[in-house]
Short mmCIF file of C-alpha atoms in Angstrom, two decimals:
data_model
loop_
_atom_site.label_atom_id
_atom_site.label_comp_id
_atom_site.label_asym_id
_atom_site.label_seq_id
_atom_site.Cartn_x
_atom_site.Cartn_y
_atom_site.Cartn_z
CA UNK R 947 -4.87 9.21 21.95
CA UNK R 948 -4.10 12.79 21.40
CA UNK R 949 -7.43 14.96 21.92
CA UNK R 950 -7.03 17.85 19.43
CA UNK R 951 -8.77 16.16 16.37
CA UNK R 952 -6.53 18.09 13.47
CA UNK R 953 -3.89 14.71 14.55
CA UNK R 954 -6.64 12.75 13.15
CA UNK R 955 -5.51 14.78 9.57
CA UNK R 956 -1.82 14.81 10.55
CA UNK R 957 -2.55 10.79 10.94
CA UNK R 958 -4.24 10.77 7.23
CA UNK R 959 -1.47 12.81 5.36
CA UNK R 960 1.31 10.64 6.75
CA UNK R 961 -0.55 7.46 5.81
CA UNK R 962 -1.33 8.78 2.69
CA UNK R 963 2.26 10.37 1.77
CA UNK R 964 2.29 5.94 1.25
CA UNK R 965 -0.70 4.63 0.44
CA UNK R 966 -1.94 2.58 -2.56
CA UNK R 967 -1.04 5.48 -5.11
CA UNK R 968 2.31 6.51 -4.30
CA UNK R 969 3.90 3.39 -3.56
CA UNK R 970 2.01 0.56 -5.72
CA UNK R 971 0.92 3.06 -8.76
CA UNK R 972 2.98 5.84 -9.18
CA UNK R 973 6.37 4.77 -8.73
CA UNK R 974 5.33 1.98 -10.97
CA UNK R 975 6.69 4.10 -14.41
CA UNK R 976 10.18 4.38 -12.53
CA UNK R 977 10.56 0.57 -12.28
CA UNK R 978 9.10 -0.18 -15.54
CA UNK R 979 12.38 0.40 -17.22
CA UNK R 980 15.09 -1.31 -15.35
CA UNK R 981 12.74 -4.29 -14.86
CA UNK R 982 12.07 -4.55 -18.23
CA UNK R 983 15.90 -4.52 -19.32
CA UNK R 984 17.29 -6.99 -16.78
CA UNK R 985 14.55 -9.79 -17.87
CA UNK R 986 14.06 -8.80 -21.20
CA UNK R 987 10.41 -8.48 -21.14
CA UNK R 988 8.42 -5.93 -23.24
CA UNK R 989 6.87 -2.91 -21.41
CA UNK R 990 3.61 -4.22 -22.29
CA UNK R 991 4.55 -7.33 -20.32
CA UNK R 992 5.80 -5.39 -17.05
CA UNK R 993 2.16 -3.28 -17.62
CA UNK R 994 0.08 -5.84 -17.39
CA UNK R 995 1.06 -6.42 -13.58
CA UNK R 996 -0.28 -2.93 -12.79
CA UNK R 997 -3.07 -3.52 -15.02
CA UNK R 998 -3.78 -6.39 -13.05
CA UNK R 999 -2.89 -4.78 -9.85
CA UNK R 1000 -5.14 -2.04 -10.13
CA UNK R 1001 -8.61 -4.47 -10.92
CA UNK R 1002 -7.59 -6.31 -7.74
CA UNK R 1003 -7.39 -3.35 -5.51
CA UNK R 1004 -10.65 -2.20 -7.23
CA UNK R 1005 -12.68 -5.49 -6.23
CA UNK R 1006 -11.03 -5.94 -2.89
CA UNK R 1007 -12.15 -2.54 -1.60
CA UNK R 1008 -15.76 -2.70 -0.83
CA UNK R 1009 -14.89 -5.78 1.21
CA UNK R 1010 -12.37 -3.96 3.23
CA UNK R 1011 -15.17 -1.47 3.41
CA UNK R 1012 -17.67 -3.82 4.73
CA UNK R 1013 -14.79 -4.85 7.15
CA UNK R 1014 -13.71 -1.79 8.50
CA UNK R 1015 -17.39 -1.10 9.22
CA UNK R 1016 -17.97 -4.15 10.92
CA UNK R 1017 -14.62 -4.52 13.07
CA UNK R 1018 -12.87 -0.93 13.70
CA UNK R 1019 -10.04 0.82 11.66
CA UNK R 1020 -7.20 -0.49 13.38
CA UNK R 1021 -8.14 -4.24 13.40
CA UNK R 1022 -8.39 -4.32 9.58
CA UNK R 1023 -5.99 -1.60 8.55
CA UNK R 1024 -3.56 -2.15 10.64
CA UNK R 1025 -2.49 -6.18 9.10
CA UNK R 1026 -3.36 -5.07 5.52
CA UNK R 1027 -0.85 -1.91 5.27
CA UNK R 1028 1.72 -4.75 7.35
CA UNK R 1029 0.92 -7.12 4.43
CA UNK R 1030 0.89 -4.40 1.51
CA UNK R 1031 4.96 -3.65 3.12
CA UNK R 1032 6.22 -7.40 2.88
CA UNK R 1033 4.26 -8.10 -0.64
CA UNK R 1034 6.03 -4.75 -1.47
CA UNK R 1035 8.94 -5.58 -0.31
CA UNK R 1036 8.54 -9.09 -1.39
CA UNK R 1037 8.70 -7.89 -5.31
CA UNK R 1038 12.74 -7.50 -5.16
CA UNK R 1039 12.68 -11.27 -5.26
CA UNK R 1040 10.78 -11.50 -8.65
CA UNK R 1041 12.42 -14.22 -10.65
CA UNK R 1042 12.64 -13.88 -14.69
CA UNK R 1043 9.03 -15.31 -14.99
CA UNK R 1044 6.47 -12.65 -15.72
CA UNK R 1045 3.89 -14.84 -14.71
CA UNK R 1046 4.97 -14.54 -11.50
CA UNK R 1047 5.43 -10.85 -11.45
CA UNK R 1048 2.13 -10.10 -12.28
CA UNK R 1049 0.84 -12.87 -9.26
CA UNK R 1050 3.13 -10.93 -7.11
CA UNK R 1051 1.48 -7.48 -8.19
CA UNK R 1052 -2.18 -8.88 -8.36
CA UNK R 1053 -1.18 -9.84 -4.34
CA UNK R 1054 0.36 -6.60 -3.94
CA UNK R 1055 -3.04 -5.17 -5.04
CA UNK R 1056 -5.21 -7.03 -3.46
CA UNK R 1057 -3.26 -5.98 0.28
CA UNK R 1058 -3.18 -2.07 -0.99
CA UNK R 1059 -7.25 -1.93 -0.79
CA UNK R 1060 -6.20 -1.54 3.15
CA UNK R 1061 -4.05 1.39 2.19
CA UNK R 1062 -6.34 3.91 0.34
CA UNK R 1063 -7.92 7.14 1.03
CA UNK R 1064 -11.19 4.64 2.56
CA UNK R 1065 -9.25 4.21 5.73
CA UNK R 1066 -8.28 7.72 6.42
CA UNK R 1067 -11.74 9.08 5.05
CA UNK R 1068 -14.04 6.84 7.76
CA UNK R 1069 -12.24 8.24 10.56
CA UNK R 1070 -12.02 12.38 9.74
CA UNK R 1071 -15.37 11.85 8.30
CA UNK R 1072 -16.46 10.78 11.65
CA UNK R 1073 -14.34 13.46 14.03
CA UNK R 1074 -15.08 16.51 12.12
CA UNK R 1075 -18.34 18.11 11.35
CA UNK R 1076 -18.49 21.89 10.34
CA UNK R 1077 -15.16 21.95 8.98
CA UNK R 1078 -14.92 18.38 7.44
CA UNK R 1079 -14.29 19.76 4.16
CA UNK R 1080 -11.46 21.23 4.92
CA UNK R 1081 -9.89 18.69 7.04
CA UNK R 1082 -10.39 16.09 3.78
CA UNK R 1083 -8.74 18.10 1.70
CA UNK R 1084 -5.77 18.34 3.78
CA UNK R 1085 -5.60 15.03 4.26
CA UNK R 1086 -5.91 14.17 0.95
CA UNK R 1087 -3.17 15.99 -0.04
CA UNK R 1088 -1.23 13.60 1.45
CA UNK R 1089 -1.98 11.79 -1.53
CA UNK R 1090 -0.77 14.49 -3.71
CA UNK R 1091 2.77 15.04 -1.81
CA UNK R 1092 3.28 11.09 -2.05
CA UNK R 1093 2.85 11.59 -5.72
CA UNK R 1094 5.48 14.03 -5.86
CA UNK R 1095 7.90 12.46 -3.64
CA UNK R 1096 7.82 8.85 -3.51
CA UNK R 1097 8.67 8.59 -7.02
CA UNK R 1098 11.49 10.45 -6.94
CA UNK R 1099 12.72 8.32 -4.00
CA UNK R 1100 12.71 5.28 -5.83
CA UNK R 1101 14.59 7.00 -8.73
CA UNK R 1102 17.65 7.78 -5.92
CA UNK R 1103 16.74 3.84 -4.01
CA UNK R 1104 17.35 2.49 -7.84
CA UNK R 1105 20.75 4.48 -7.94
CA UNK R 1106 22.04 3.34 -5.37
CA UNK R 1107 20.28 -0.50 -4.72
CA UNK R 1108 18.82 -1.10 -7.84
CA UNK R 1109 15.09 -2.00 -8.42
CA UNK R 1110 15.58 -4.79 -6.06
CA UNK R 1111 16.63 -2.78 -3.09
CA UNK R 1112 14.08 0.13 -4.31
CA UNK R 1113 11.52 -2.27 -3.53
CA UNK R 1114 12.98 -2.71 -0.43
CA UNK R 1115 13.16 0.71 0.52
CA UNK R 1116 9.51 0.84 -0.51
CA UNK R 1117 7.86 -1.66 1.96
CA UNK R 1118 9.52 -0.33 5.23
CA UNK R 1119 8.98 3.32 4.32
CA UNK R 1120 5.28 2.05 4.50
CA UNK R 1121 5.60 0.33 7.56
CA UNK R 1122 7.38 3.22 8.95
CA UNK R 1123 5.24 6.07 7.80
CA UNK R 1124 1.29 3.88 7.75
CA UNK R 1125 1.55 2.15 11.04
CA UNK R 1126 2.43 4.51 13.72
CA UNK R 1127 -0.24 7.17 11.77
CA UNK R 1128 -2.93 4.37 11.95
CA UNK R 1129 -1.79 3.24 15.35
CA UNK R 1130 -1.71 6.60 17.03
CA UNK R 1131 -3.16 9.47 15.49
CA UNK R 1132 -6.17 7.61 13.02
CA UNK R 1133 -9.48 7.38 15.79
CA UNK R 1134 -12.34 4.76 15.70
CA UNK R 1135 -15.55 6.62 14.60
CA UNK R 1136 -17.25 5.49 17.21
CA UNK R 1137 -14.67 7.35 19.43
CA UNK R 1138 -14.52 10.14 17.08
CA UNK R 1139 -18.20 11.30 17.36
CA UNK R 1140 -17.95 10.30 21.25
CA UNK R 1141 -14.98 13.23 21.55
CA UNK R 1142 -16.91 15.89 19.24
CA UNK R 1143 -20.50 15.17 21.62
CA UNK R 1144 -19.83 13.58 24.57
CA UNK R 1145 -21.40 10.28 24.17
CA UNK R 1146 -20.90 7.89 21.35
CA UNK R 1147 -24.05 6.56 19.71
CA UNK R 1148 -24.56 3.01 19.72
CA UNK R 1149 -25.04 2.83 15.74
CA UNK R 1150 -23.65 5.57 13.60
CA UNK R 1151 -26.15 7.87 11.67
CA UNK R 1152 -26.69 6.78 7.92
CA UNK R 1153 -27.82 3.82 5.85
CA UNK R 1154 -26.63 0.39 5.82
CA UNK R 1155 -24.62 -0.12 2.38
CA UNK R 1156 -27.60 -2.42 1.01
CA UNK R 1157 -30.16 0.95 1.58
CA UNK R 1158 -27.73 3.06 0.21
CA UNK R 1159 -27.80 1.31 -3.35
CA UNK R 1160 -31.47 1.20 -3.79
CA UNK R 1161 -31.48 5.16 -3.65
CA UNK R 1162 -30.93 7.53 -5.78
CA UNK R 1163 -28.43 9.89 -4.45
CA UNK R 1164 -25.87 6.54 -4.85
CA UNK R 1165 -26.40 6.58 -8.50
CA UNK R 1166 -26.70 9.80 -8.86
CA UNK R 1167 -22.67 9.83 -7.62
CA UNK R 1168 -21.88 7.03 -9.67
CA UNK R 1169 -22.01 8.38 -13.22
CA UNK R 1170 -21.04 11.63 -12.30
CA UNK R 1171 -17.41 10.20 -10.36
CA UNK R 1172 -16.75 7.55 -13.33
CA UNK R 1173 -16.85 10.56 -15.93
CA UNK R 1174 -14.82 12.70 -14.10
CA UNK R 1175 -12.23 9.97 -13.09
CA UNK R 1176 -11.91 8.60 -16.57
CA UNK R 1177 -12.09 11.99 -18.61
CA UNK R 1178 -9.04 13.42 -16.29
CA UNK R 1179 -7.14 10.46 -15.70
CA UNK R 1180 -7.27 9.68 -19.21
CA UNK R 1181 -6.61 12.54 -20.72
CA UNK R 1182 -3.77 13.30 -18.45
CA UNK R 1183 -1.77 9.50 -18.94
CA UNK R 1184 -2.01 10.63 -22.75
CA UNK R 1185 -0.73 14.72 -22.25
CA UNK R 1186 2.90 14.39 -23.33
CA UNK R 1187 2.23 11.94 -26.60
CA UNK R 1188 -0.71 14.33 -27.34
CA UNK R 1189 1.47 17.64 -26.77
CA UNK R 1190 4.57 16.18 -28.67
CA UNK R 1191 2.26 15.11 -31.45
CA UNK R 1192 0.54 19.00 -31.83
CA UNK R 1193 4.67 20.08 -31.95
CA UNK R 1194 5.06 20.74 -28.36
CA UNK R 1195 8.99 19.52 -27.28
CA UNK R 1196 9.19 16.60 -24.85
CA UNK R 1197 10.65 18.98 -22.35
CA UNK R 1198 7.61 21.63 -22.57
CA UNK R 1199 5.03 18.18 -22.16
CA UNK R 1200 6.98 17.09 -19.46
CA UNK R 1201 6.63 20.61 -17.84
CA UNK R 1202 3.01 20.55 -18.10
CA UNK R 1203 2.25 17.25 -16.41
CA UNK R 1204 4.85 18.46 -13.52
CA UNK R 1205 2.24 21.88 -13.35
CA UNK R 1206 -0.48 18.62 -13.46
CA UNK R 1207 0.79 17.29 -10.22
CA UNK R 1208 1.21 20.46 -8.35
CA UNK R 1209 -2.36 21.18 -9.32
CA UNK R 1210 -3.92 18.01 -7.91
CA UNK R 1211 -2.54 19.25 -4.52
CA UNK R 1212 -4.07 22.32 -4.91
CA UNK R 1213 -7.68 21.11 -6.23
CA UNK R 1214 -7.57 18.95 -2.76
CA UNK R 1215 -6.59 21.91 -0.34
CA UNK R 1216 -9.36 24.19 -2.81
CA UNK R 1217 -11.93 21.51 -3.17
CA UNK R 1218 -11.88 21.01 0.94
CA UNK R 1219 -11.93 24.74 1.87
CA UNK R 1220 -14.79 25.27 -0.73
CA UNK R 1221 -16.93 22.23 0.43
CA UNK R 1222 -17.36 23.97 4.42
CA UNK R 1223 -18.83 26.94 2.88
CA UNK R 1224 -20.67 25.91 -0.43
CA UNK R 1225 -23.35 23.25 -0.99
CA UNK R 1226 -21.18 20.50 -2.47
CA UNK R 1227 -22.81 19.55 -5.54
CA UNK R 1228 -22.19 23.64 -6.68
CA UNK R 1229 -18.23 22.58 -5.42
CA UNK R 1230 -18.61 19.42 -7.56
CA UNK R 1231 -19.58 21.11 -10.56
CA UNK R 1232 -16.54 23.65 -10.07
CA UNK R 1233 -14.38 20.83 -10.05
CA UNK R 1234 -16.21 18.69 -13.27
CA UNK R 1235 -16.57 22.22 -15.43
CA UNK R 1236 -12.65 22.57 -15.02
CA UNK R 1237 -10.91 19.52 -16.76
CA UNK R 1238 -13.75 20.05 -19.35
CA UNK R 1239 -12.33 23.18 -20.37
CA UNK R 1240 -9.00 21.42 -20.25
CA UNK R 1241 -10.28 19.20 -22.36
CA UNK R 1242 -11.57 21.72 -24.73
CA UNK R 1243 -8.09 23.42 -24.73
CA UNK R 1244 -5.96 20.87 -25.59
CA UNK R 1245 -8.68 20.22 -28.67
CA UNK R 1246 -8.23 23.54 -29.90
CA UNK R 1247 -4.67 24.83 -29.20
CA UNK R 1248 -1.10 24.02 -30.19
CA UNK R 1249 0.31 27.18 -28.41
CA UNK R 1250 2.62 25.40 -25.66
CA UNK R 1251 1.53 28.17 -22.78
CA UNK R 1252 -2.35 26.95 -23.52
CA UNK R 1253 -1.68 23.13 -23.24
CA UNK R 1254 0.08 24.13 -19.95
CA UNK R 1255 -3.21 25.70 -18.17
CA UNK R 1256 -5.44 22.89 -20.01
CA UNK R 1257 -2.99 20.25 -18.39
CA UNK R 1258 -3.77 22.09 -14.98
CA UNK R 1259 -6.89 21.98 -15.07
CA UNK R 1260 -7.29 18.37 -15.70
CA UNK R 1261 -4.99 18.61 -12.70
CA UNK R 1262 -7.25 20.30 -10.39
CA UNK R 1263 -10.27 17.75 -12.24
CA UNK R 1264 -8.45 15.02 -10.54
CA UNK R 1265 -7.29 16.46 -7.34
CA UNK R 1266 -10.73 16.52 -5.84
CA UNK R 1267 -12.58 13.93 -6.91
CA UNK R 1268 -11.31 11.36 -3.85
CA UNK R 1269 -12.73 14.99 -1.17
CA UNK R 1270 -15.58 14.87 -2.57
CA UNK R 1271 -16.42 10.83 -3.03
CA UNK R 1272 -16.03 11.02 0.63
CA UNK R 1273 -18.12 14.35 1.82
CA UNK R 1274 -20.94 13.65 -0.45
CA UNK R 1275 -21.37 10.26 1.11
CA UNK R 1276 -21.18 11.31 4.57
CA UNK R 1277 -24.24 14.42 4.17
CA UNK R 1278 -26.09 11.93 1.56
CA UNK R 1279 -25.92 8.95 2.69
CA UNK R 1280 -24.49 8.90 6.34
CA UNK R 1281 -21.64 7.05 8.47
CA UNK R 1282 -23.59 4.25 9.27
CA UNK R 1283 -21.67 2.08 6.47
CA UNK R 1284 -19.53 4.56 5.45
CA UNK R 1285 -16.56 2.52 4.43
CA UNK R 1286 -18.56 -0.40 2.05
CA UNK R 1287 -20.24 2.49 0.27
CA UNK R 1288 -16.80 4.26 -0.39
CA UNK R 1289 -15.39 0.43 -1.25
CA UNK R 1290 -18.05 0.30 -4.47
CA UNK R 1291 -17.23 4.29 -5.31
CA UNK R 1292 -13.61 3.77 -4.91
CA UNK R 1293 -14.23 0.34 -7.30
CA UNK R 1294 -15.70 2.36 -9.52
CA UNK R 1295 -13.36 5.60 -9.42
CA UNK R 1296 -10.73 2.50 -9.93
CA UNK R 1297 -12.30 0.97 -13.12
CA UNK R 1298 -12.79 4.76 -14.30
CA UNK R 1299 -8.86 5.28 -13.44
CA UNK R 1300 -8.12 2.29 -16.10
CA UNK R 1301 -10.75 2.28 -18.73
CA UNK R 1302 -10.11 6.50 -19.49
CA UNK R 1303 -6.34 5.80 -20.36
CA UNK R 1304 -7.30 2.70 -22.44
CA UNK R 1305 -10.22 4.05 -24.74
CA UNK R 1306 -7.48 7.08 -24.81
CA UNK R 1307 -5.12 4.74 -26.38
CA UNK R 1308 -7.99 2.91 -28.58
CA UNK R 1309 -8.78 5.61 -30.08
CA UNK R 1310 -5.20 7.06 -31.76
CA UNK R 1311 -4.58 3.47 -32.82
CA UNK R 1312 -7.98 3.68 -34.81
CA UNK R 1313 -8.51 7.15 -35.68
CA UNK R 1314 -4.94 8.26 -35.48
CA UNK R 1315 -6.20 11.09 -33.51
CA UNK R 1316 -7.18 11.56 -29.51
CA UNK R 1317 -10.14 14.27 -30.71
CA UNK R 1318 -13.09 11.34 -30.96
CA UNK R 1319 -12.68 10.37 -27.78
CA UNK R 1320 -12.18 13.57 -26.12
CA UNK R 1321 -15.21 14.90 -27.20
CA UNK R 1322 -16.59 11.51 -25.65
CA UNK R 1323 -14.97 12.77 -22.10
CA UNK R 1324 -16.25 16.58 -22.85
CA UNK R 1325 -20.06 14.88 -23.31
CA UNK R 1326 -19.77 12.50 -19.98
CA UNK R 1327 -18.38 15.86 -17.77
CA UNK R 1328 -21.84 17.29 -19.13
CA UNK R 1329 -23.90 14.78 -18.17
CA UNK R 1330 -21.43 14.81 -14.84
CA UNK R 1331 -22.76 18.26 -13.79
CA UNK R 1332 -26.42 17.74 -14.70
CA UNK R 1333 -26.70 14.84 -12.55
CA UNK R 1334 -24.70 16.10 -9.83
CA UNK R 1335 -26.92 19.25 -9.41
CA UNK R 1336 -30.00 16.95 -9.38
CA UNK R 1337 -28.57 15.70 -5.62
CA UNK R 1338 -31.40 17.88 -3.37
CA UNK R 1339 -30.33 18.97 -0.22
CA UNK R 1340 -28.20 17.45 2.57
CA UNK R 1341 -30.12 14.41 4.21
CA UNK R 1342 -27.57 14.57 7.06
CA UNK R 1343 -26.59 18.07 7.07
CA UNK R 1344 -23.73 19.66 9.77
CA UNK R 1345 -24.73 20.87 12.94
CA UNK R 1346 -23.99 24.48 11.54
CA UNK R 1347 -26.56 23.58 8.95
CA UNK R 1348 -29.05 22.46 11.14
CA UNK R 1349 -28.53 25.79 12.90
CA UNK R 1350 -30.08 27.88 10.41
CA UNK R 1351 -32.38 25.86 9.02
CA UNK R 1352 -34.15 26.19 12.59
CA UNK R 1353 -33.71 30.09 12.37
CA UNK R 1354 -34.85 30.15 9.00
CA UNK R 1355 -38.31 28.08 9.95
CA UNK R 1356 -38.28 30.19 12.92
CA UNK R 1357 -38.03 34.03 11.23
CA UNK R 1358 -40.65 31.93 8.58
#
């Protein structure tokens, strides 16, 4: 094991330049297509596997959670992302039954709960302390880069292979990329807090996941992390139909979701550096206050330069939300069971992720308009902020923290 702990966040970006998004999610809308010609099946049809791929990653991740607290990272993460690879893989077999593409997918998610930001999170979580901000926000833009690259991979596998091979080319990049980071560079927390003090404590600080639901600072979290999820997610699966529809060419909409994805990155890197030397629920607010002006943009403009920086700002909305899921549990509610409490935020960040782009569509097919509900999104960010702010301060604060708190009561 390497002993400088930044390969810990070297590990995390290279598992995350594959995990659940990037290879299961996002590279989904490139596959659609050609899938959907050579059966004959309706796009609504080839949808419903994600649809269904997505709730089973959602429901299987507190139990990974629960696992990976109980057994180690590399015992459970290790034969999930191995499984997640030959399920992935397994999908260029599909026959011309949708029935069984959609099993195949529900599989697929079910495996890819072993391949999200949980896995990488537990660990840097665990090996840094003052700067753990920052370190999460580099490693979560990981997530970001295999975003922007994976799917353009697939586009050249699908050249070249087709769909079938692209699949392929899908499940050993995983293996190749996931394995050796999780392997190698990823540390046990137990062996992570043993490097940064010199002895490793025989239970981790922090509530069991059962404590951590009867308090308040979990459901204080909860509402504020489902708003922000489905308010930018939403808004942003919905940007080019709502652009086109205000006048805006396809090519300018398309532009503006592009400027989307290079903004997540950024709100990852930003929301990271900001957390190690702000108290995060002012970072949080930062972060929740910006896709709500988005929002409030795209309701008021039709000037194409306008709907660019709105579509940004959702952008930066949903670059940080996964940073800061993971640092406020680990000052609020501690290590201890860090990766079932994540499981039920991540659930919930996941149900957020699918309900914000369907009320999005609900909406234009009943009002004809996306305005009703995106002044529902503008009232949950709100409610986001107030709640967040009512956190208190850090139960298990850094080190650094702890510092001054004793110089403070001292000068007192």
């Amino acid at each position: 094991m390497l002993k400088n702990p930044w390969w810990v966040v070297v590990g995390a970006v290279l598992g995350l330049l594959v995990g659940n998004g990037a290879i299961m999610h996002f590279t989904f809308g490139v596959l659609l297509k050609p899938i959907g010609e050579e059966f004959g099946w309706s796009r609504g049809t080839v949808s419903m596997a994600m649809v269904i791929g997505l709730v089973c990653t959602g429901l299987m991740t507190p139990l990974v959670g629960i696992l990976v607290d109980r057994y180690g990272i590399r015992r459970v993460a290790l034969p999930f992302i191995t499984l997640f690879a030959l399920i992935v893989a397994a999908a260029s077999l599909t026959p011309a039954v949708p029935a069984v593409f959609i099993a195949i997918y529900g599989l697929m998610g079910l495996a890819a709960a072993g391949q999200t930001p949980l896995i990488y999170s537990k660990s840097i979580v665990a090996t840094f302390d003052d700067r753990r901000g920052l370190a999460l926000g580099i490693a979560m833009a990981g997530v970001g880069l295999g975003v922007a690259l994976v799917p353009q991979f697939t586009q050249a596998l699908i050249g070249v292979v087709g769909w079938r091979g692209a699949y392929v080319g899908l499940g050993i990049i995983t293996v190749l990329f996931a394995v050796p980071a999780v392997a190698f560079l990823v540390r046990e927390p137990d062996r992570a807090l043993a490097a940064a003090t010199g002895e490793a404590p025989k239970v981790l600080p922090g509530l069991t996941g059962r404590e951590a639901l009867k308090t308040r600072y979990f459901w204080l979290l909860v509402v504020p992390f489902f708003a922000l999820a489905a308010a930018a997610n939403g808004t942003i699966t919905h940007v080019v139909p709502l652009l086109t529809d205000r006048g805006v060419s396809p090519q300018m909409a398309t532009t503006a979701l592009s400027m989307a994805g290079l903004s997540l990155i950024a709100g990852r890197l930003l929301a990271g550096w900001l957390l190690d030397r702000m108290f995060a629920p002012y970072v949080a607010v930062v972060f929740i206050v910006t896709p709500l002006l988005g929002i409030m943009l795209l309701m008021s403009t039709h000037d194409t330069t306008m709907a660019t920086v709105a579509t940004v700002l959702m952008g930066l909305g949903i670059g940080a939300e996964v940073d800061l899921i993971a640092f406020f549990i680990s000052r609020y509610l501690g290590l201890r069971s860090f990766g079932e409490i994540y499981g039920y935020l991540f659930a919930i960040f996941m149900l957020a992720n699918g309900i914000g782009p369907f009320v999005m569509g609900v909406s234009f097919d009943k009002a004809g308009s996306y305005v009703p509900v995106l002044w529902v999104f503008a009232g949950g960010l709100v409610l986001a902020a107030v709640l967040i702010l009512m956190m208190g301060p850090y139960i298990y604060p850094s080190k650094q923290d702890l510092a001054r708190r004793k110089l403070a009561a001292q000068e007192a």
